[in-house]
């Protein structure tokens, strides 16, 4: 039986070729594996047009580990981080800085708005102690796309440094070192690159990283140490996720074959537009206006109907072979449908059909509302 299609923003549905790449055991000290790591890192750095100025530091763990490592390594102990928050991932970045005991200030924009560059400029002007700014490119808890380039220009003009959590937008939305200034971009294997979970990576300005020796609060999350060891030996410090690296290399081959970032963005845009339109046909309202919607995940307002419950919708849609994602908003009942992963029009249409059938069975929409499936 086919695995269910994951309409979740990572782990997500991967191709057979990506899964097959994991059918080998690779030694962490072996030259072939070291060459694979070096090649994956080079390809990742090229995706932001990093040239020789940026290096890629891979890190074991999920994306949060890499965000925590980036903040912990790049922010000096006496530095101060301004985190721009408009959802759960912004809150998480603030929380991890707080846990590691760093000076922290939060600018909160609420859950329904994008980060406002004007307010960022004002906050920086008011607080000269801020050395670094943290921003979430696509706030995956809602799907909001934040104005990264504008914020990057403001942070640069104010003489501060920028750390970008681009976890769910990396390899999908434009993010180039040629267009804007930043010190670090953090992402992971299992989102828009369509690899499997198990590693994050930080693309960081080489000179910033080399100057960051001794900043880290943690041994295993010290990116300076991870990088210098990798450069010296070609090996990861500590056991690498060998299968994950191999899967990511295969996923990058497919990424290139699809036309790189532009090709991937085109498919995800189509998935997202198709999903939003189909949900609207079912009477379900997307939470975000199109102007704020990143083509990553669609948040949907729960139907205001006594027959509706998310657990029942989830179970019914799962029975048809699709995994939905719960909402993550504090004030409103929502659910989420991801549009990233190795899925296209056929899977989106079939998912919409499954959602329609489930809602009809729950009495939320009239039977027969569903458009015919093409899968
Ligand atoms: C997925 C994601 C993360 C990391 O989450 P993990 O569960 O640790 O992989 C961080 N930030 C954003 C914006 C994300 O989408």
Tab-separated table of C-alpha atoms and ligand atoms in Angstrom:
chain	number	residue	atom	x	y	z
A	1	UNK	CA	0.000	0.000	0.000
A	2	UNK	CA	1.182	3.498	-0.793
A	3	UNK	CA	2.263	5.650	2.169
A	4	UNK	CA	-0.172	8.408	2.996
A	5	UNK	CA	0.607	11.752	1.364
A	6	UNK	CA	1.930	14.121	4.015
A	7	UNK	CA	0.274	17.514	3.756
A	8	UNK	CA	2.556	18.650	6.540
A	9	UNK	CA	5.440	21.084	6.118
A	10	UNK	CA	8.205	18.628	7.041
A	11	UNK	CA	8.596	15.756	7.369
A	12	UNK	CA	6.937	15.722	3.994
A	13	UNK	CA	6.335	13.341	1.128
A	14	UNK	CA	9.601	12.361	-0.552
A	15	UNK	CA	10.188	10.617	-3.873
A	16	UNK	CA	11.160	7.001	-4.307
A	17	UNK	CA	14.613	8.084	-5.558
A	18	UNK	CA	15.197	9.987	-2.324
A	19	UNK	CA	14.122	7.030	-0.205
A	20	UNK	CA	16.221	4.588	-2.243
A	21	UNK	CA	19.343	6.688	-1.615
A	22	UNK	CA	19.087	5.582	2.030
A	23	UNK	CA	19.477	1.874	1.276
A	24	UNK	CA	23.207	1.913	1.941
A	25	UNK	CA	25.333	1.989	5.046
A	26	UNK	CA	28.088	4.567	4.862
A	27	UNK	CA	31.037	4.955	7.199
A	28	UNK	CA	31.454	8.329	8.855
A	29	UNK	CA	35.249	8.253	8.396
A	30	UNK	CA	35.137	7.057	4.836
A	31	UNK	CA	36.444	9.310	2.077
A	32	UNK	CA	33.361	8.691	-0.064
A	33	UNK	CA	31.046	9.903	2.668
A	34	UNK	CA	33.290	12.887	3.363
A	35	UNK	CA	33.187	13.792	-0.335
A	36	UNK	CA	29.389	13.500	-0.240
A	37	UNK	CA	29.206	15.889	2.719
A	38	UNK	CA	31.511	18.375	0.992
A	39	UNK	CA	29.463	18.240	-2.185
A	40	UNK	CA	26.125	18.701	-0.383
A	41	UNK	CA	27.553	21.669	1.536
A	42	UNK	CA	28.865	23.272	-1.643
A	43	UNK	CA	25.507	22.867	-3.353
A	44	UNK	CA	23.617	24.337	-0.389
A	45	UNK	CA	25.891	27.391	-0.212
A	46	UNK	CA	25.464	27.942	-3.953
A	47	UNK	CA	21.693	28.229	-3.449
A	48	UNK	CA	22.135	31.613	-1.751
A	49	UNK	CA	24.846	32.771	-4.203
A	50	UNK	CA	27.220	32.708	-1.262
A	51	UNK	CA	30.417	32.591	-3.350
A	52	UNK	CA	33.539	32.290	-1.205
A	53	UNK	CA	32.129	34.545	1.488
A	54	UNK	CA	29.687	32.008	2.900
A	55	UNK	CA	30.281	28.540	4.250
A	56	UNK	CA	27.791	25.789	4.993
A	57	UNK	CA	27.913	24.204	8.423
A	58	UNK	CA	25.793	21.034	8.612
A	59	UNK	CA	24.427	20.001	11.995
A	60	UNK	CA	22.821	16.824	13.279
A	61	UNK	CA	19.246	17.201	14.529
A	62	UNK	CA	16.060	18.959	13.479
A	63	UNK	CA	15.871	22.547	12.304
A	64	UNK	CA	15.497	23.970	15.791
A	65	UNK	CA	18.911	22.578	16.742
A	66	UNK	CA	20.443	24.569	13.895
A	67	UNK	CA	18.605	27.783	14.891
A	68	UNK	CA	19.783	27.318	18.464
A	69	UNK	CA	23.342	26.676	17.247
A	70	UNK	CA	23.303	29.745	14.980
A	71	UNK	CA	22.062	32.090	17.704
A	72	UNK	CA	24.332	30.550	20.330
A	73	UNK	CA	27.416	30.712	18.130
A	74	UNK	CA	26.964	34.033	16.359
A	75	UNK	CA	25.593	36.155	19.200
A	76	UNK	CA	28.436	37.160	21.515
A	77	UNK	CA	27.733	36.559	25.199
A	78	UNK	CA	27.413	40.317	25.739
A	79	UNK	CA	25.408	40.792	22.519
A	80	UNK	CA	21.683	41.483	22.374
A	81	UNK	CA	19.204	39.829	20.062
A	82	UNK	CA	16.060	41.481	18.731
A	83	UNK	CA	13.614	38.790	17.598
A	84	UNK	CA	10.820	39.719	15.198
A	85	UNK	CA	7.868	37.578	16.232
A	86	UNK	CA	4.641	36.877	14.381
A	87	UNK	CA	4.036	33.267	15.232
A	88	UNK	CA	5.291	30.146	16.974
A	89	UNK	CA	8.676	29.920	15.238
A	90	UNK	CA	9.554	33.516	16.121
A	91	UNK	CA	8.531	32.744	19.692
A	92	UNK	CA	10.760	29.676	19.613
A	93	UNK	CA	13.786	31.694	18.499
A	94	UNK	CA	13.190	34.121	21.376
A	95	UNK	CA	12.730	31.253	23.793
A	96	UNK	CA	15.973	29.519	22.855
A	97	UNK	CA	17.912	32.787	23.249
A	98	UNK	CA	16.285	33.226	26.647
A	99	UNK	CA	17.123	29.662	27.704
A	100	UNK	CA	20.779	30.218	26.830
A	101	UNK	CA	20.725	33.372	28.935
A	102	UNK	CA	21.353	35.960	26.219
A	103	UNK	CA	20.128	39.544	26.257
A	104	UNK	CA	16.898	39.554	24.348
A	105	UNK	CA	14.194	41.894	23.186
A	106	UNK	CA	11.086	40.858	21.256
A	107	UNK	CA	9.074	42.885	18.771
A	108	UNK	CA	5.682	41.217	18.480
A	109	UNK	CA	3.486	41.777	15.436
A	110	UNK	CA	0.655	39.417	16.394
A	111	UNK	CA	-0.273	36.304	14.474
A	112	UNK	CA	-2.165	37.898	11.618
A	113	UNK	CA	0.329	40.442	10.257
A	114	UNK	CA	3.661	40.344	8.515
A	115	UNK	CA	6.682	41.893	10.200
A	116	UNK	CA	6.515	45.682	9.691
A	117	UNK	CA	9.929	46.997	8.518
A	118	UNK	CA	9.134	50.514	9.776
A	119	UNK	CA	8.689	49.242	13.313
A	120	UNK	CA	11.965	47.322	13.042
A	121	UNK	CA	13.801	50.502	12.019
A	122	UNK	CA	12.237	52.388	14.944
A	123	UNK	CA	13.120	49.629	17.431
A	124	UNK	CA	16.747	49.592	16.270
A	125	UNK	CA	16.998	53.367	16.513
A	126	UNK	CA	15.641	53.218	20.079
A	127	UNK	CA	17.904	50.440	21.333
A	128	UNK	CA	21.576	50.834	20.409
A	129	UNK	CA	22.464	47.787	22.527
A	130	UNK	CA	20.877	45.444	19.972
A	131	UNK	CA	23.665	43.763	18.006
A	132	UNK	CA	21.699	41.090	16.117
A	133	UNK	CA	18.228	40.713	14.647
A	134	UNK	CA	16.444	37.393	14.159
A	135	UNK	CA	13.687	36.995	11.571
A	136	UNK	CA	11.559	34.094	10.349
A	137	UNK	CA	11.302	34.233	6.545
A	138	UNK	CA	8.093	32.204	6.225
A	139	UNK	CA	6.315	31.860	9.581
A	140	UNK	CA	5.185	28.274	9.046
A	141	UNK	CA	2.706	28.367	11.933
A	142	UNK	CA	0.406	30.478	9.738
A	143	UNK	CA	2.073	30.570	6.308
A	144	UNK	CA	2.825	34.311	6.513
A	145	UNK	CA	5.624	35.510	4.254
A	146	UNK	CA	7.706	38.180	6.003
A	147	UNK	CA	9.369	41.027	4.030
A	148	UNK	CA	12.891	39.677	4.430
A	149	UNK	CA	14.653	41.849	1.893
A	150	UNK	CA	13.262	45.118	3.306
A	151	UNK	CA	14.157	44.082	6.841
A	152	UNK	CA	17.650	43.024	5.734
A	153	UNK	CA	18.272	46.467	4.245
A	154	UNK	CA	17.082	48.173	7.441
A	155	UNK	CA	19.224	45.975	9.677
A	156	UNK	CA	22.251	46.518	7.461
A	157	UNK	CA	21.725	50.289	7.320
A	158	UNK	CA	21.515	50.329	11.125
A	159	UNK	CA	24.852	48.498	11.344
A	160	UNK	CA	23.396	45.378	12.984
A	161	UNK	CA	23.597	41.736	11.961
A	162	UNK	CA	20.825	39.510	10.694
A	163	UNK	CA	20.098	35.831	11.354
A	164	UNK	CA	17.409	34.381	9.103
A	165	UNK	CA	15.343	31.305	9.941
A	166	UNK	CA	14.497	30.290	6.377
A	167	UNK	CA	13.515	26.766	7.319
A	168	UNK	CA	10.367	26.400	5.238
A	169	UNK	CA	11.263	28.874	2.464
A	170	UNK	CA	14.803	27.721	1.646
A	171	UNK	CA	15.205	26.593	-1.947
A	172	UNK	CA	11.733	27.930	-2.717
A	173	UNK	CA	11.560	31.694	-2.224
A	174	UNK	CA	14.215	34.164	-3.397
A	175	UNK	CA	17.042	34.499	-0.875
A	176	UNK	CA	20.336	35.656	-2.315
A	177	UNK	CA	23.436	37.166	-0.734
A	178	UNK	CA	23.642	39.322	-3.868
A	179	UNK	CA	20.357	41.068	-3.072
A	180	UNK	CA	20.592	41.611	0.668
A	181	UNK	CA	22.963	41.505	3.612
A	182	UNK	CA	22.743	38.830	6.286
A	183	UNK	CA	25.156	36.931	8.489
A	184	UNK	CA	23.442	33.581	8.553
A	185	UNK	CA	20.596	31.635	6.986
A	186	UNK	CA	19.315	28.547	8.768
A	187	UNK	CA	17.393	25.716	7.086
A	188	UNK	CA	16.991	21.953	7.195
A	189	UNK	CA	16.937	18.857	5.038
A	190	UNK	CA	13.255	18.055	5.259
A	191	UNK	CA	11.330	21.038	3.905
A	192	UNK	CA	11.498	22.658	0.457
A	193	UNK	CA	14.560	20.642	-0.506
A	194	UNK	CA	12.402	17.511	-0.023
A	195	UNK	CA	14.966	15.450	1.859
A	196	UNK	CA	14.272	13.433	4.985
A	197	UNK	CA	14.494	14.813	8.536
A	198	UNK	CA	17.690	14.626	10.559
A	199	UNK	CA	19.955	17.542	9.713
A	200	UNK	CA	19.918	21.293	9.736
A	201	UNK	CA	22.489	23.575	8.183
A	202	UNK	CA	23.624	27.131	8.631
A	203	UNK	CA	24.973	29.187	5.756
A	204	UNK	CA	27.136	31.718	7.470
A	205	UNK	CA	29.543	34.451	6.484
A	206	UNK	CA	32.984	32.867	6.828
A	207	UNK	CA	34.607	35.784	8.620
A	208	UNK	CA	31.688	36.116	11.057
A	209	UNK	CA	31.952	32.442	11.913
A	210	UNK	CA	35.706	32.533	12.370
A	211	UNK	CA	35.299	35.525	14.710
A	212	UNK	CA	32.689	33.634	16.759
A	213	UNK	CA	35.090	31.294	18.530
A	214	UNK	CA	34.173	30.853	22.168
A	215	UNK	CA	30.694	32.404	21.925
A	216	UNK	CA	28.765	29.144	22.113
A	217	UNK	CA	27.084	28.090	25.348
A	218	UNK	CA	27.048	24.458	24.199
A	219	UNK	CA	29.576	21.928	22.960
A	220	UNK	CA	27.429	20.023	20.479
A	221	UNK	CA	25.744	23.198	19.168
A	222	UNK	CA	28.988	25.107	18.580
A	223	UNK	CA	29.023	25.898	14.860
A	224	UNK	CA	32.538	27.327	15.006
A	225	UNK	CA	33.870	24.069	16.369
A	226	UNK	CA	31.761	21.996	13.981
A	227	UNK	CA	33.065	24.009	11.029
A	228	UNK	CA	36.748	24.110	11.944
A	229	UNK	CA	36.733	20.353	12.605
A	230	UNK	CA	34.976	19.708	9.297
A	231	UNK	CA	37.446	21.920	7.430
A	232	UNK	CA	40.444	20.292	9.059
A	233	UNK	CA	39.359	16.657	8.769
A	234	UNK	CA	36.555	16.516	6.201
A	235	UNK	CA	34.457	14.770	8.850
A	236	UNK	CA	31.506	15.768	10.992
A	237	UNK	CA	32.181	16.133	14.712
A	238	UNK	CA	30.268	13.235	16.285
A	239	UNK	CA	28.140	10.674	14.424
A	240	UNK	CA	26.713	12.135	11.205
A	241	UNK	CA	23.226	11.269	9.908
A	242	UNK	CA	24.706	9.369	6.959
A	243	UNK	CA	21.388	8.238	5.471
A	244	UNK	CA	19.989	11.752	5.699
A	245	UNK	CA	22.986	13.247	3.894
A	246	UNK	CA	22.678	10.652	1.117
A	247	UNK	CA	18.956	11.340	0.777
A	248	UNK	CA	19.602	15.076	0.634
A	249	UNK	CA	22.188	14.608	-2.135
A	250	UNK	CA	19.599	12.646	-4.136
A	251	UNK	CA	16.940	15.266	-3.359
A	252	UNK	CA	19.293	18.008	-4.615
A	253	UNK	CA	19.772	16.113	-7.892
A	254	UNK	CA	15.993	16.137	-8.345
A	255	UNK	CA	15.834	19.782	-7.307
A	256	UNK	CA	18.316	20.642	-10.076
A	257	UNK	CA	16.416	18.508	-12.588
A	258	UNK	CA	13.207	20.400	-11.740
A	259	UNK	CA	14.858	23.681	-12.682
A	260	UNK	CA	16.244	24.590	-9.264
A	261	UNK	CA	14.557	27.131	-7.057
A	262	UNK	CA	12.475	28.660	-9.850
A	263	UNK	CA	11.078	25.269	-10.838
A	264	UNK	CA	10.309	24.339	-7.284
A	265	UNK	CA	8.638	27.682	-6.590
A	266	UNK	CA	6.473	27.306	-9.699
A	267	UNK	CA	5.212	23.887	-8.557
A	268	UNK	CA	4.567	25.034	-4.994
A	269	UNK	CA	2.777	28.181	-6.226
A	270	UNK	CA	0.543	26.022	-8.355
A	271	UNK	CA	-0.087	23.645	-5.427
A	272	UNK	CA	-0.907	26.557	-3.135
A	273	UNK	CA	-3.217	28.364	-5.566
A	274	UNK	CA	-5.025	25.124	-6.406
A	275	UNK	CA	-5.425	24.313	-2.730
A	276	UNK	CA	-6.730	27.738	-1.746
A	277	UNK	CA	-9.183	27.808	-4.651
A	278	UNK	CA	-10.394	24.278	-3.946
A	279	UNK	CA	-10.880	24.942	-0.239
A	280	UNK	CA	-12.806	28.100	-1.048
A	281	UNK	CA	-15.061	26.082	-3.357
A	282	UNK	CA	-15.840	23.923	-0.323
A	283	UNK	CA	-16.783	27.032	1.634
A	284	UNK	CA	-13.587	26.974	3.705
A	285	UNK	CA	-11.892	30.339	4.152
A	286	UNK	CA	-8.093	30.620	4.046
A	287	UNK	CA	-6.844	32.502	7.100
A	288	UNK	CA	-4.454	34.708	5.115
A	289	UNK	CA	-5.100	37.087	2.217
A	290	UNK	CA	-3.151	36.067	-0.865
A	291	UNK	CA	-0.751	38.992	-0.397
A	292	UNK	CA	0.632	37.471	2.833
A	293	UNK	CA	0.456	33.815	1.772
A	294	UNK	CA	3.766	32.001	1.239
A	295	UNK	CA	3.382	28.962	-1.090
A	296	UNK	CA	4.299	26.629	1.768
A	297	UNK	CA	1.299	25.959	3.967
A	298	UNK	CA	-2.315	27.116	3.928
A	299	UNK	CA	-4.058	27.849	7.216
A	300	UNK	CA	-7.819	27.339	6.987
A	301	UNK	CA	-10.463	28.666	9.360
A	302	UNK	CA	-12.379	25.769	10.885
A	303	UNK	CA	-15.957	25.610	9.565
A	304	UNK	CA	-18.421	27.157	11.969
A	305	UNK	CA	-20.714	24.127	12.037
A	306	UNK	CA	-21.792	21.895	14.945
A	307	UNK	CA	-20.842	18.756	12.974
A	308	UNK	CA	-17.209	19.820	12.572
A	309	UNK	CA	-14.350	18.495	14.651
A	310	UNK	CA	-10.688	18.443	13.590
A	311	UNK	CA	-9.947	14.952	14.998
A	312	UNK	CA	-12.795	13.512	12.958
A	313	UNK	CA	-11.753	15.390	9.818
A	314	UNK	CA	-8.180	14.201	10.364
A	315	UNK	CA	-9.182	10.552	10.760
A	316	UNK	CA	-11.493	10.556	7.754
A	317	UNK	CA	-8.952	12.288	5.487
A	318	UNK	CA	-6.251	9.935	6.749
A	319	UNK	CA	-8.503	7.030	5.760
A	320	UNK	CA	-8.354	8.411	2.198
A	321	UNK	CA	-4.541	8.555	2.344
A	322	UNK	CA	-3.741	12.150	3.334
A	323	UNK	CA	-2.263	13.528	6.538
A	324	UNK	CA	-3.480	17.006	7.544
A	325	UNK	CA	-1.802	19.306	10.056
A	326	UNK	CA	-3.488	20.848	13.086
A	327	UNK	CA	-3.702	24.632	13.474
A	328	UNK	CA	-1.207	26.545	15.578
A	329	UNK	CA	-3.025	29.810	16.249
A	330	UNK	CA	-3.835	30.780	19.794
A	331	UNK	CA	-7.009	32.797	19.181
A	332	UNK	CA	-8.757	31.021	16.288
A	333	UNK	CA	-9.661	27.429	15.490
A	334	UNK	CA	-7.888	26.487	12.287
A	335	UNK	CA	-6.275	23.570	10.529
A	336	UNK	CA	-3.377	23.580	8.073
A	337	UNK	CA	-2.702	21.957	4.740
A	338	UNK	CA	0.876	21.937	3.489
A	339	UNK	CA	1.625	22.437	-0.186
A	340	UNK	CA	5.315	21.464	-0.149
A	341	UNK	CA	6.895	18.060	-0.740
A	342	UNK	CA	6.977	15.687	-3.677
A	343	UNK	CA	3.358	16.417	-4.585
A	344	UNK	CA	1.666	18.169	-7.488
A	345	UNK	CA	-1.707	18.935	-8.974
A	346	UNK	CA	-2.926	15.329	-8.866
A	347	UNK	CA	-2.219	14.958	-5.138
A	348	UNK	CA	-3.729	18.363	-4.287
A	349	UNK	CA	-6.906	17.563	-6.238
A	350	UNK	CA	-7.185	14.159	-4.594
A	351	UNK	CA	-6.657	15.721	-1.160
A	352	UNK	CA	-9.387	18.268	-1.844
A	353	UNK	CA	-11.680	15.427	-2.857
A	354	UNK	CA	-10.881	13.596	0.384
A	355	UNK	CA	-11.520	16.730	2.466
A	356	UNK	CA	-14.818	17.304	0.652
A	357	UNK	CA	-15.937	13.744	1.257
A	358	UNK	CA	-14.987	13.951	4.924
A	359	UNK	CA	-16.858	17.231	5.406
A	360	UNK	CA	-19.884	15.788	3.613
A	361	UNK	CA	-19.835	12.719	5.890
A	362	UNK	CA	-19.748	15.072	8.882
A	363	UNK	CA	-22.699	17.029	7.485
A	364	UNK	CA	-20.621	20.193	7.178
A	365	UNK	CA	-21.053	20.510	3.410
A	366	UNK	CA	-23.797	19.011	1.248
A	367	UNK	CA	-22.922	15.642	-0.292
A	368	UNK	CA	-21.677	15.978	-3.856
A	369	UNK	CA	-19.759	19.219	-3.202
A	370	UNK	CA	-16.534	17.472	-4.130
A	371	UNK	CA	-14.932	17.987	-7.502
A	372	UNK	CA	-13.949	14.730	-9.213
A	373	UNK	CA	-10.517	13.452	-8.248
A	374	UNK	CA	-7.873	13.178	-10.917
A	375	UNK	CA	-5.544	10.870	-8.967
B	1	LIG	C1	10.192	23.617	10.640
B	1	LIG	C2	10.644	24.939	11.125
B	1	LIG	C3	11.609	25.056	12.140
B	1	LIG	C4	12.292	23.894	12.800
B	1	LIG	O1	11.451	22.967	13.279
B	1	LIG	P1	11.983	21.505	13.657
B	1	LIG	O2	10.725	20.852	14.097
B	1	LIG	O3	12.970	21.671	14.729
B	1	LIG	O4	12.580	20.933	12.413
B	1	LIG	C5	12.023	26.326	12.494
B	1	LIG	N1	11.508	27.412	11.903
B	1	LIG	C6	10.593	27.337	10.937
B	1	LIG	C7	10.097	28.597	10.296
B	1	LIG	C8	10.110	26.105	10.516
B	1	LIG	O5	9.203	26.024	9.537
